[in-house]
JSON list of C-alpha atoms in Angstrom, two decimals:
[
{"chain": "J", "resi": 104, "resn": "UNK", "atom": "CA", "xyz": [57.94, 20.60, -12.57]},
{"chain": "J", "resi": 105, "resn": "UNK", "atom": "CA", "xyz": [55.55, 20.19, -9.69]},
{"chain": "J", "resi": 106, "resn": "UNK", "atom": "CA", "xyz": [55.04, 23.73, -7.63]},
{"chain": "J", "resi": 107, "resn": "UNK", "atom": "CA", "xyz": [53.57, 22.78, -4.77]},
{"chain": "J", "resi": 108, "resn": "UNK", "atom": "CA", "xyz": [55.95, 19.73, -4.03]},
{"chain": "J", "resi": 109, "resn": "UNK", "atom": "CA", "xyz": [57.65, 22.28, -1.60]},
{"chain": "J", "resi": 110, "resn": "UNK", "atom": "CA", "xyz": [54.36, 21.96, 0.47]},
{"chain": "J", "resi": 111, "resn": "UNK", "atom": "CA", "xyz": [54.90, 18.37, 1.10]},
{"chain": "J", "resi": 112, "resn": "UNK", "atom": "CA", "xyz": [57.52, 19.34, 3.37]},
{"chain": "J", "resi": 113, "resn": "UNK", "atom": "CA", "xyz": [55.88, 21.92, 4.57]},
{"chain": "J", "resi": 114, "resn": "UNK", "atom": "CA", "xyz": [54.30, 20.70, 8.69]},
{"chain": "J", "resi": 115, "resn": "UNK", "atom": "CA", "xyz": [52.46, 23.54, 9.47]},
{"chain": "J", "resi": 116, "resn": "UNK", "atom": "CA", "xyz": [50.29, 23.42, 5.25]},
{"chain": "J", "resi": 117, "resn": "UNK", "atom": "CA", "xyz": [50.24, 19.80, 5.69]},
{"chain": "J", "resi": 118, "resn": "UNK", "atom": "CA", "xyz": [48.74, 20.27, 9.38]},
{"chain": "J", "resi": 119, "resn": "UNK", "atom": "CA", "xyz": [46.14, 22.66, 7.97]},
{"chain": "J", "resi": 120, "resn": "UNK", "atom": "CA", "xyz": [45.29, 20.50, 4.77]},
{"chain": "J", "resi": 121, "resn": "UNK", "atom": "CA", "xyz": [44.88, 17.08, 7.12]},
{"chain": "J", "resi": 122, "resn": "UNK", "atom": "CA", "xyz": [42.29, 19.80, 9.61]},
{"chain": "J", "resi": 123, "resn": "UNK", "atom": "CA", "xyz": [40.30, 20.41, 6.60]},
{"chain": "J", "resi": 124, "resn": "UNK", "atom": "CA", "xyz": [40.29, 17.09, 5.03]},
{"chain": "J", "resi": 125, "resn": "UNK", "atom": "CA", "xyz": [38.39, 16.18, 8.87]},
{"chain": "J", "resi": 126, "resn": "UNK", "atom": "CA", "xyz": [36.00, 19.12, 8.84]},
{"chain": "J", "resi": 127, "resn": "UNK", "atom": "CA", "xyz": [34.87, 18.69, 5.23]},
{"chain": "J", "resi": 128, "resn": "UNK", "atom": "CA", "xyz": [34.13, 15.12, 6.18]},
{"chain": "J", "resi": 129, "resn": "UNK", "atom": "CA", "xyz": [32.18, 15.90, 8.74]},
{"chain": "J", "resi": 130, "resn": "UNK", "atom": "CA", "xyz": [30.28, 18.91, 6.49]},
{"chain": "J", "resi": 131, "resn": "UNK", "atom": "CA", "xyz": [30.26, 15.43, 3.88]},
{"chain": "J", "resi": 132, "resn": "UNK", "atom": "CA", "xyz": [28.44, 13.01, 5.91]},
{"chain": "J", "resi": 133, "resn": "UNK", "atom": "CA", "xyz": [26.22, 16.11, 7.15]},
{"chain": "J", "resi": 134, "resn": "UNK", "atom": "CA", "xyz": [25.33, 16.31, 3.77]},
{"chain": "J", "resi": 135, "resn": "UNK", "atom": "CA", "xyz": [24.72, 12.40, 3.14]},
{"chain": "J", "resi": 136, "resn": "UNK", "atom": "CA", "xyz": [22.80, 12.30, 6.04]},
{"chain": "J", "resi": 137, "resn": "UNK", "atom": "CA", "xyz": [19.92, 15.50, 4.61]},
{"chain": "J", "resi": 138, "resn": "UNK", "atom": "CA", "xyz": [19.79, 12.97, 1.28]},
{"chain": "J", "resi": 139, "resn": "UNK", "atom": "CA", "xyz": [16.19, 11.27, 0.92]},
{"chain": "J", "resi": 140, "resn": "UNK", "atom": "CA", "xyz": [13.43, 11.31, -0.38]},
{"chain": "J", "resi": 141, "resn": "UNK", "atom": "CA", "xyz": [10.75, 11.25, 2.79]},
{"chain": "J", "resi": 142, "resn": "UNK", "atom": "CA", "xyz": [13.72, 13.70, 4.89]},
{"chain": "J", "resi": 143, "resn": "UNK", "atom": "CA", "xyz": [11.41, 16.26, 6.58]},
{"chain": "J", "resi": 144, "resn": "UNK", "atom": "CA", "xyz": [12.33, 20.00, 8.09]},
{"chain": "J", "resi": 145, "resn": "UNK", "atom": "CA", "xyz": [12.48, 17.82, 11.73]},
{"chain": "J", "resi": 146, "resn": "UNK", "atom": "CA", "xyz": [15.46, 15.81, 11.00]},
{"chain": "J", "resi": 147, "resn": "UNK", "atom": "CA", "xyz": [17.09, 18.52, 9.18]},
{"chain": "J", "resi": 148, "resn": "UNK", "atom": "CA", "xyz": [16.89, 20.37, 12.26]},
{"chain": "J", "resi": 149, "resn": "UNK", "atom": "CA", "xyz": [17.89, 17.39, 14.55]},
{"chain": "J", "resi": 150, "resn": "UNK", "atom": "CA", "xyz": [21.05, 16.76, 12.32]},
{"chain": "J", "resi": 151, "resn": "UNK", "atom": "CA", "xyz": [22.11, 20.03, 11.53]},
{"chain": "J", "resi": 152, "resn": "UNK", "atom": "CA", "xyz": [21.47, 21.08, 15.16]},
{"chain": "J", "resi": 153, "resn": "UNK", "atom": "CA", "xyz": [24.01, 18.32, 16.32]},
{"chain": "J", "resi": 154, "resn": "UNK", "atom": "CA", "xyz": [26.78, 19.52, 13.87]},
{"chain": "J", "resi": 155, "resn": "UNK", "atom": "CA", "xyz": [25.97, 23.03, 15.45]},
{"chain": "J", "resi": 156, "resn": "UNK", "atom": "CA", "xyz": [26.24, 21.82, 18.68]},
{"chain": "J", "resi": 157, "resn": "UNK", "atom": "CA", "xyz": [29.63, 19.25, 17.80]},
{"chain": "J", "resi": 158, "resn": "UNK", "atom": "CA", "xyz": [31.34, 22.86, 16.59]},
{"chain": "J", "resi": 159, "resn": "UNK", "atom": "CA", "xyz": [30.97, 24.23, 19.99]},
{"chain": "J", "resi": 160, "resn": "UNK", "atom": "CA", "xyz": [32.72, 21.15, 21.88]},
{"chain": "J", "resi": 161, "resn": "UNK", "atom": "CA", "xyz": [35.40, 21.10, 19.35]},
{"chain": "J", "resi": 162, "resn": "UNK", "atom": "CA", "xyz": [36.49, 24.86, 19.73]},
{"chain": "J", "resi": 163, "resn": "UNK", "atom": "CA", "xyz": [36.18, 23.86, 23.65]},
{"chain": "J", "resi": 164, "resn": "UNK", "atom": "CA", "xyz": [38.25, 21.05, 22.92]},
{"chain": "J", "resi": 165, "resn": "UNK", "atom": "CA", "xyz": [41.00, 22.82, 20.85]},
{"chain": "J", "resi": 166, "resn": "UNK", "atom": "CA", "xyz": [41.50, 25.64, 24.21]},
{"chain": "J", "resi": 167, "resn": "UNK", "atom": "CA", "xyz": [42.58, 22.31, 26.33]},
{"chain": "J", "resi": 168, "resn": "UNK", "atom": "CA", "xyz": [44.49, 20.69, 23.84]},
{"chain": "J", "resi": 169, "resn": "UNK", "atom": "CA", "xyz": [42.63, 17.98, 22.90]},
{"chain": "J", "resi": 170, "resn": "UNK", "atom": "CA", "xyz": [42.49, 16.79, 18.92]},
{"chain": "J", "resi": 171, "resn": "UNK", "atom": "CA", "xyz": [40.76, 13.58, 18.61]},
{"chain": "J", "resi": 172, "resn": "UNK", "atom": "CA", "xyz": [37.75, 15.05, 16.56]},
{"chain": "J", "resi": 173, "resn": "UNK", "atom": "CA", "xyz": [40.18, 15.50, 14.12]},
{"chain": "J", "resi": 174, "resn": "UNK", "atom": "CA", "xyz": [41.13, 11.84, 13.27]},
{"chain": "J", "resi": 175, "resn": "UNK", "atom": "CA", "xyz": [43.57, 13.06, 10.18]},
{"chain": "J", "resi": 176, "resn": "UNK", "atom": "CA", "xyz": [45.34, 15.36, 11.65]},
{"chain": "J", "resi": 177, "resn": "UNK", "atom": "CA", "xyz": [45.52, 13.45, 15.25]},
{"chain": "J", "resi": 178, "resn": "UNK", "atom": "CA", "xyz": [47.52, 10.85, 12.79]},
{"chain": "J", "resi": 179, "resn": "UNK", "atom": "CA", "xyz": [49.33, 13.52, 10.86]},
{"chain": "J", "resi": 180, "resn": "UNK", "atom": "CA", "xyz": [50.35, 14.94, 14.21]},
{"chain": "J", "resi": 181, "resn": "UNK", "atom": "CA", "xyz": [51.50, 11.58, 16.11]},
{"chain": "J", "resi": 182, "resn": "UNK", "atom": "CA", "xyz": [53.33, 10.68, 12.85]},
{"chain": "J", "resi": 183, "resn": "UNK", "atom": "CA", "xyz": [55.41, 13.81, 12.54]},
{"chain": "J", "resi": 184, "resn": "UNK", "atom": "CA", "xyz": [56.02, 13.90, 16.20]},
{"chain": "J", "resi": 185, "resn": "UNK", "atom": "CA", "xyz": [55.49, 17.66, 16.20]},
{"chain": "J", "resi": 186, "resn": "UNK", "atom": "CA", "xyz": [53.56, 20.08, 18.18]},
{"chain": "J", "resi": 187, "resn": "UNK", "atom": "CA", "xyz": [50.62, 22.51, 16.70]},
{"chain": "J", "resi": 188, "resn": "UNK", "atom": "CA", "xyz": [51.95, 26.14, 16.53]},
{"chain": "J", "resi": 189, "resn": "UNK", "atom": "CA", "xyz": [49.81, 28.65, 18.64]},
{"chain": "J", "resi": 190, "resn": "UNK", "atom": "CA", "xyz": [49.08, 30.34, 15.03]},
{"chain": "J", "resi": 191, "resn": "UNK", "atom": "CA", "xyz": [47.61, 27.47, 13.39]},
{"chain": "J", "resi": 192, "resn": "UNK", "atom": "CA", "xyz": [45.81, 26.64, 16.08]},
{"chain": "J", "resi": 193, "resn": "UNK", "atom": "CA", "xyz": [44.16, 29.89, 16.17]},
{"chain": "J", "resi": 194, "resn": "UNK", "atom": "CA", "xyz": [43.57, 29.84, 12.66]},
{"chain": "J", "resi": 195, "resn": "UNK", "atom": "CA", "xyz": [41.50, 26.75, 12.81]},
{"chain": "J", "resi": 196, "resn": "UNK", "atom": "CA", "xyz": [39.21, 28.29, 16.21]},
{"chain": "J", "resi": 197, "resn": "UNK", "atom": "CA", "xyz": [38.94, 31.40, 14.33]},
{"chain": "J", "resi": 198, "resn": "UNK", "atom": "CA", "xyz": [37.67, 28.74, 11.02]},
{"chain": "J", "resi": 199, "resn": "UNK", "atom": "CA", "xyz": [35.95, 27.01, 13.24]},
{"chain": "J", "resi": 200, "resn": "UNK", "atom": "CA", "xyz": [33.63, 29.87, 14.82]},
{"chain": "J", "resi": 201, "resn": "UNK", "atom": "CA", "xyz": [32.76, 31.18, 11.62]},
{"chain": "J", "resi": 202, "resn": "UNK", "atom": "CA", "xyz": [31.67, 27.99, 10.20]},
{"chain": "J", "resi": 203, "resn": "UNK", "atom": "CA", "xyz": [29.86, 27.63, 13.38]},
{"chain": "J", "resi": 204, "resn": "UNK", "atom": "CA", "xyz": [28.20, 31.27, 12.88]},
{"chain": "J", "resi": 205, "resn": "UNK", "atom": "CA", "xyz": [27.38, 30.78, 9.57]},
{"chain": "J", "resi": 206, "resn": "UNK", "atom": "CA", "xyz": [25.26, 27.33, 10.09]},
{"chain": "J", "resi": 207, "resn": "UNK", "atom": "CA", "xyz": [23.56, 29.81, 13.20]},
{"chain": "J", "resi": 208, "resn": "UNK", "atom": "CA", "xyz": [22.66, 32.43, 10.53]},
{"chain": "J", "resi": 209, "resn": "UNK", "atom": "CA", "xyz": [21.15, 29.50, 7.66]},
{"chain": "J", "resi": 210, "resn": "UNK", "atom": "CA", "xyz": [19.36, 27.39, 10.59]},
{"chain": "J", "resi": 211, "resn": "UNK", "atom": "CA", "xyz": [18.36, 29.27, 13.52]},
{"chain": "J", "resi": 212, "resn": "UNK", "atom": "CA", "xyz": [17.08, 28.00, 16.93]},
{"chain": "J", "resi": 213, "resn": "UNK", "atom": "CA", "xyz": [14.40, 25.55, 16.10]},
{"chain": "J", "resi": 214, "resn": "UNK", "atom": "CA", "xyz": [10.93, 27.03, 16.94]},
{"chain": "J", "resi": 215, "resn": "UNK", "atom": "CA", "xyz": [9.76, 24.74, 19.38]},
{"chain": "J", "resi": 216, "resn": "UNK", "atom": "CA", "xyz": [5.61, 25.79, 18.52]},
{"chain": "J", "resi": 217, "resn": "UNK", "atom": "CA", "xyz": [5.57, 23.07, 15.99]},
{"chain": "J", "resi": 218, "resn": "UNK", "atom": "CA", "xyz": [6.95, 20.05, 17.75]},
{"chain": "J", "resi": 219, "resn": "UNK", "atom": "CA", "xyz": [3.00, 18.90, 18.52]},
{"chain": "J", "resi": 220, "resn": "UNK", "atom": "CA", "xyz": [3.35, 17.71, 14.72]},
{"chain": "J", "resi": 221, "resn": "UNK", "atom": "CA", "xyz": [7.04, 16.00, 15.08]},
{"chain": "J", "resi": 222, "resn": "UNK", "atom": "CA", "xyz": [5.22, 14.18, 18.42]},
{"chain": "J", "resi": 223, "resn": "UNK", "atom": "CA", "xyz": [1.26, 15.05, 18.74]},
{"chain": "J", "resi": 224, "resn": "UNK", "atom": "CA", "xyz": [1.02, 12.11, 21.56]},
{"chain": "J", "resi": 225, "resn": "UNK", "atom": "CA", "xyz": [4.03, 14.00, 23.81]},
{"chain": "J", "resi": 226, "resn": "UNK", "atom": "CA", "xyz": [3.38, 13.85, 27.00]},
{"chain": "J", "resi": 227, "resn": "UNK", "atom": "CA", "xyz": [5.09, 16.99, 28.06]},
{"chain": "J", "resi": 228, "resn": "UNK", "atom": "CA", "xyz": [3.25, 19.82, 25.08]},
{"chain": "J", "resi": 229, "resn": "UNK", "atom": "CA", "xyz": [5.23, 23.06, 24.54]},
{"chain": "J", "resi": 230, "resn": "UNK", "atom": "CA", "xyz": [2.71, 26.24, 25.32]},
{"chain": "J", "resi": 231, "resn": "UNK", "atom": "CA", "xyz": [2.17, 29.00, 22.56]},
{"chain": "J", "resi": 232, "resn": "UNK", "atom": "CA", "xyz": [1.45, 26.41, 19.50]},
{"chain": "J", "resi": 233, "resn": "UNK", "atom": "CA", "xyz": [0.10, 29.44, 17.23]},
{"chain": "J", "resi": 234, "resn": "UNK", "atom": "CA", "xyz": [-3.19, 26.99, 17.30]},
{"chain": "J", "resi": 235, "resn": "UNK", "atom": "CA", "xyz": [-6.38, 28.01, 17.69]},
{"chain": "J", "resi": 236, "resn": "UNK", "atom": "CA", "xyz": [-8.57, 26.85, 20.86]},
{"chain": "J", "resi": 237, "resn": "UNK", "atom": "CA", "xyz": [-10.58, 24.62, 18.26]},
{"chain": "J", "resi": 238, "resn": "UNK", "atom": "CA", "xyz": [-6.85, 23.13, 17.14]},
{"chain": "J", "resi": 239, "resn": "UNK", "atom": "CA", "xyz": [-6.04, 22.93, 20.78]},
{"chain": "J", "resi": 240, "resn": "UNK", "atom": "CA", "xyz": [-9.42, 20.60, 21.11]},
{"chain": "J", "resi": 241, "resn": "UNK", "atom": "CA", "xyz": [-8.08, 18.82, 18.19]},
{"chain": "J", "resi": 242, "resn": "UNK", "atom": "CA", "xyz": [-4.80, 17.59, 19.38]},
{"chain": "J", "resi": 243, "resn": "UNK", "atom": "CA", "xyz": [-6.51, 17.12, 23.01]},
{"chain": "J", "resi": 244, "resn": "UNK", "atom": "CA", "xyz": [-8.54, 14.55, 21.37]},
{"chain": "J", "resi": 245, "resn": "UNK", "atom": "CA", "xyz": [-6.44, 13.21, 19.03]},
{"chain": "J", "resi": 246, "resn": "UNK", "atom": "CA", "xyz": [-3.28, 13.18, 21.92]},
{"chain": "J", "resi": 247, "resn": "UNK", "atom": "CA", "xyz": [-5.96, 10.30, 24.22]},
{"chain": "J", "resi": 248, "resn": "UNK", "atom": "CA", "xyz": [-6.86, 8.16, 21.19]},
{"chain": "J", "resi": 249, "resn": "UNK", "atom": "CA", "xyz": [-4.86, 4.64, 22.22]},
{"chain": "J", "resi": 250, "resn": "UNK", "atom": "CA", "xyz": [-5.59, 3.64, 18.54]},
{"chain": "J", "resi": 251, "resn": "UNK", "atom": "CA", "xyz": [-3.54, 6.45, 16.43]},
{"chain": "J", "resi": 252, "resn": "UNK", "atom": "CA", "xyz": [-0.99, 6.26, 18.76]},
{"chain": "J", "resi": 253, "resn": "UNK", "atom": "CA", "xyz": [0.00, 2.91, 17.55]},
{"chain": "J", "resi": 254, "resn": "UNK", "atom": "CA", "xyz": [-0.96, 3.56, 13.74]},
{"chain": "J", "resi": 255, "resn": "UNK", "atom": "CA", "xyz": [1.34, 6.61, 14.78]},
{"chain": "J", "resi": 256, "resn": "UNK", "atom": "CA", "xyz": [4.03, 4.38, 15.54]},
{"chain": "J", "resi": 257, "resn": "UNK", "atom": "CA", "xyz": [4.56, 2.17, 12.13]},
{"chain": "J", "resi": 258, "resn": "UNK", "atom": "CA", "xyz": [3.47, 5.04, 9.52]},
{"chain": "J", "resi": 259, "resn": "UNK", "atom": "CA", "xyz": [5.56, 7.54, 8.42]},
{"chain": "J", "resi": 260, "resn": "UNK", "atom": "CA", "xyz": [4.69, 10.79, 10.32]},
{"chain": "J", "resi": 261, "resn": "UNK", "atom": "CA", "xyz": [3.60, 12.83, 6.93]},
{"chain": "J", "resi": 262, "resn": "UNK", "atom": "CA", "xyz": [1.51, 9.31, 6.27]},
{"chain": "J", "resi": 263, "resn": "UNK", "atom": "CA", "xyz": [-0.01, 10.19, 9.62]},
{"chain": "J", "resi": 264, "resn": "UNK", "atom": "CA", "xyz": [-1.18, 13.13, 8.96]},
{"chain": "J", "resi": 265, "resn": "UNK", "atom": "CA", "xyz": [-2.65, 12.39, 5.52]},
{"chain": "J", "resi": 266, "resn": "UNK", "atom": "CA", "xyz": [-4.46, 9.66, 7.61]},
{"chain": "J", "resi": 267, "resn": "UNK", "atom": "CA", "xyz": [-6.29, 11.62, 10.11]},
{"chain": "J", "resi": 268, "resn": "UNK", "atom": "CA", "xyz": [-6.96, 14.17, 7.52]},
{"chain": "J", "resi": 269, "resn": "UNK", "atom": "CA", "xyz": [-10.80, 13.02, 7.79]},
{"chain": "J", "resi": 270, "resn": "UNK", "atom": "CA", "xyz": [-11.21, 12.83, 11.34]},
{"chain": "J", "resi": 271, "resn": "UNK", "atom": "CA", "xyz": [-8.77, 16.04, 12.37]},
{"chain": "J", "resi": 272, "resn": "UNK", "atom": "CA", "xyz": [-8.85, 18.28, 9.15]},
{"chain": "J", "resi": 273, "resn": "UNK", "atom": "CA", "xyz": [-7.65, 21.13, 10.77]},
{"chain": "J", "resi": 274, "resn": "UNK", "atom": "CA", "xyz": [-4.16, 19.74, 12.51]},
{"chain": "J", "resi": 275, "resn": "UNK", "atom": "CA", "xyz": [-3.64, 17.66, 9.23]},
{"chain": "J", "resi": 276, "resn": "UNK", "atom": "CA", "xyz": [-3.85, 20.88, 7.23]},
{"chain": "J", "resi": 277, "resn": "UNK", "atom": "CA", "xyz": [-1.52, 22.66, 9.17]},
{"chain": "J", "resi": 278, "resn": "UNK", "atom": "CA", "xyz": [0.63, 19.30, 9.38]},
{"chain": "J", "resi": 279, "resn": "UNK", "atom": "CA", "xyz": [1.31, 18.72, 6.12]},
{"chain": "J", "resi": 280, "resn": "UNK", "atom": "CA", "xyz": [1.71, 22.29, 5.55]},
{"chain": "J", "resi": 281, "resn": "UNK", "atom": "CA", "xyz": [5.29, 22.21, 7.89]},
{"chain": "J", "resi": 282, "resn": "UNK", "atom": "CA", "xyz": [5.30, 18.93, 6.45]},
{"chain": "J", "resi": 283, "resn": "UNK", "atom": "CA", "xyz": [5.69, 19.24, 2.65]},
{"chain": "J", "resi": 284, "resn": "UNK", "atom": "CA", "xyz": [8.33, 22.37, 3.02]},
{"chain": "J", "resi": 285, "resn": "UNK", "atom": "CA", "xyz": [11.16, 20.91, 1.29]},
{"chain": "J", "resi": 286, "resn": "UNK", "atom": "CA", "xyz": [14.16, 20.89, 3.70]},
{"chain": "J", "resi": 287, "resn": "UNK", "atom": "CA", "xyz": [16.84, 19.54, 0.58]},
{"chain": "J", "resi": 288, "resn": "UNK", "atom": "CA", "xyz": [17.76, 20.00, -2.73]},
{"chain": "J", "resi": 289, "resn": "UNK", "atom": "CA", "xyz": [17.41, 15.86, -2.84]},
{"chain": "J", "resi": 290, "resn": "UNK", "atom": "CA", "xyz": [14.08, 15.69, -5.06]},
{"chain": "J", "resi": 291, "resn": "UNK", "atom": "CA", "xyz": [15.30, 18.27, -7.49]},
{"chain": "J", "resi": 292, "resn": "UNK", "atom": "CA", "xyz": [18.98, 16.92, -8.02]},
{"chain": "J", "resi": 293, "resn": "UNK", "atom": "CA", "xyz": [17.19, 13.02, -7.91]},
{"chain": "J", "resi": 294, "resn": "UNK", "atom": "CA", "xyz": [15.10, 14.61, -10.46]},
{"chain": "J", "resi": 295, "resn": "UNK", "atom": "CA", "xyz": [17.43, 15.84, -13.02]},
{"chain": "J", "resi": 296, "resn": "UNK", "atom": "CA", "xyz": [19.92, 12.96, -12.49]},
{"chain": "J", "resi": 297, "resn": "UNK", "atom": "CA", "xyz": [16.76, 10.90, -13.66]},
{"chain": "J", "resi": 298, "resn": "UNK", "atom": "CA", "xyz": [16.29, 13.70, -16.41]},
{"chain": "J", "resi": 299, "resn": "UNK", "atom": "CA", "xyz": [19.75, 13.85, -18.08]},
{"chain": "J", "resi": 300, "resn": "UNK", "atom": "CA", "xyz": [20.15, 9.55, -17.55]},
{"chain": "J", "resi": 301, "resn": "UNK", "atom": "CA", "xyz": [16.86, 9.43, -20.09]},
{"chain": "J", "resi": 302, "resn": "UNK", "atom": "CA", "xyz": [18.36, 11.67, -22.42]},
{"chain": "J", "resi": 303, "resn": "UNK", "atom": "CA", "xyz": [21.56, 9.92, -22.35]},
{"chain": "J", "resi": 304, "resn": "UNK", "atom": "CA", "xyz": [19.71, 6.97, -23.05]},
{"chain": "J", "resi": 305, "resn": "UNK", "atom": "CA", "xyz": [17.42, 8.80, -25.92]},
{"chain": "J", "resi": 306, "resn": "UNK", "atom": "CA", "xyz": [21.33, 10.31, -27.66]},
{"chain": "J", "resi": 307, "resn": "UNK", "atom": "CA", "xyz": [22.35, 6.56, -27.35]},
{"chain": "J", "resi": 308, "resn": "UNK", "atom": "CA", "xyz": [19.22, 4.85, -28.87]},
{"chain": "J", "resi": 309, "resn": "UNK", "atom": "CA", "xyz": [18.61, 7.24, -31.55]},
{"chain": "J", "resi": 310, "resn": "UNK", "atom": "CA", "xyz": [22.86, 6.97, -32.53]},
{"chain": "J", "resi": 311, "resn": "UNK", "atom": "CA", "xyz": [22.62, 3.25, -33.12]},
{"chain": "J", "resi": 312, "resn": "UNK", "atom": "CA", "xyz": [19.65, 3.73, -35.40]},
{"chain": "J", "resi": 313, "resn": "UNK", "atom": "CA", "xyz": [20.96, 5.81, -36.98]},
{"chain": "J", "resi": 314, "resn": "UNK", "atom": "CA", "xyz": [24.24, 3.62, -37.75]}
]
C-alpha cells in the first residue's frame, strides 16, 4: 500500500508541493543560465542579482494575494477552487525570505569598482576604481580609442583584454585576474563528464577485445 496516497487529497500538502515545483523550476533556470565555458563573474552577478530582486518582488506580491509568479501553484488553486490559508501563506513567505537571505549571503552586493573591466568605454565611470594614477591614465586613453571600441563590440570580454595586452599591460593583467576567476563549477563538471565518457568507452572497447 502506498503510504502517501492520502496526501493527494490533502489541499494544503499539494499547495506546498506546487509552490516548491515553481521555486525549483526557477532555481533550475538560474543554474542553467550560469552554465557555459565563456561565463564570466559579471554574468553570474547579473543573474543572481536578478533572482534576488525577483524574490523581493514575490514576497511583496504575497502580501497583496498575487500568486502569478507561481504558475503551478496558481493553476492548482484555480482547478481546486480553494483559497490559500494564512498559515500556508506564512510558510511560503518565510521560505522566500530565507532563500533571499541565503542567496545574499553567498552572493554579496556587487562591487562597482571593477565595472571598468566590463565596459572600459562607459560614459560614466565610477570613482574609487582601485586603480593607480598611471592605470587611470591608461584607462582614459583606452576609453577614447574608437578602433578599440569597435573591437570591444566584436569580441568576448576576455578576448578583448587579451588582445590589448601589448598596449595596456597593467590594465589587461588586472582585468584578466578578475575574469579568470572560475565563477561556477561548469568547467569541472564537463571535465569529469568527459573523463567518465572516455573511461566507459575504453572499458567497452577492452571488453570487446577480450571477448
